[in-house]
mmCIF file of C-alpha atoms in Angstrom:
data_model
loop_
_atom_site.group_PDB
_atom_site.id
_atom_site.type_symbol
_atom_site.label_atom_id
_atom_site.label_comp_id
_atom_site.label_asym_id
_atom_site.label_seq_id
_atom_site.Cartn_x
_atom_site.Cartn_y
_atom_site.Cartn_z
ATOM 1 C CA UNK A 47 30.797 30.759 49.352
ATOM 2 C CA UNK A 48 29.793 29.573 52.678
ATOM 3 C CA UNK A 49 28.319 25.559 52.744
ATOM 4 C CA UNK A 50 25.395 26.951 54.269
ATOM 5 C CA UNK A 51 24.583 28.690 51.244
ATOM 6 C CA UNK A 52 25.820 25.738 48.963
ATOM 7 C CA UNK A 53 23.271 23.973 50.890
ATOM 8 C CA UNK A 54 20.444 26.135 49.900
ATOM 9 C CA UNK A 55 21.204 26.880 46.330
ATOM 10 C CA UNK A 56 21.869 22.905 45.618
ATOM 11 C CA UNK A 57 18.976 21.552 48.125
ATOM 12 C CA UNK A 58 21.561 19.227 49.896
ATOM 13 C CA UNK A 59 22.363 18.562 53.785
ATOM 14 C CA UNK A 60 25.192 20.251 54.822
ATOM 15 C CA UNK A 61 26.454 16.839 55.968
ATOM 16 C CA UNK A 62 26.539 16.073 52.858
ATOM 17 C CA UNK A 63 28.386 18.556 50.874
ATOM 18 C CA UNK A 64 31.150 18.080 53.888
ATOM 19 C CA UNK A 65 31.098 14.401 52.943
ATOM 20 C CA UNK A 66 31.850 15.593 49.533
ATOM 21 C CA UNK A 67 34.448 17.876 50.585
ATOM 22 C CA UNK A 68 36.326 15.684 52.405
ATOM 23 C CA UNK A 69 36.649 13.403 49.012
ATOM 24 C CA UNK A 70 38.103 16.539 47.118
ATOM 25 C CA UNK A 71 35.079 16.520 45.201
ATOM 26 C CA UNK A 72 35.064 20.616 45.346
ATOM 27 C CA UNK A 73 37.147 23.171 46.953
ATOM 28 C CA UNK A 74 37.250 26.215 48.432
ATOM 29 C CA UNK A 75 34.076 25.861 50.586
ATOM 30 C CA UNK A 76 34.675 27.473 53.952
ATOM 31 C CA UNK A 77 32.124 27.683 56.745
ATOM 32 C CA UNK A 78 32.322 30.762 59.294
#
């Protein structure tokens, strides 16, 4: 699943769901 689209199905910033990537808090993310 792209973050983007994390982004809109969640409602958060993409900032932010990198900030939570970074902590390991999910995986698999990928952004083309």
């Amino acid at each position: 699943m792209l973050i983007n689209e994390l982004s809109k199905r969640t409602g958060l910033p993409i900032h932010t769901l990198r900030y939570y990537e970074n902590y390991g808090l999910f995986e698999g993310v990928t952004d083309v």
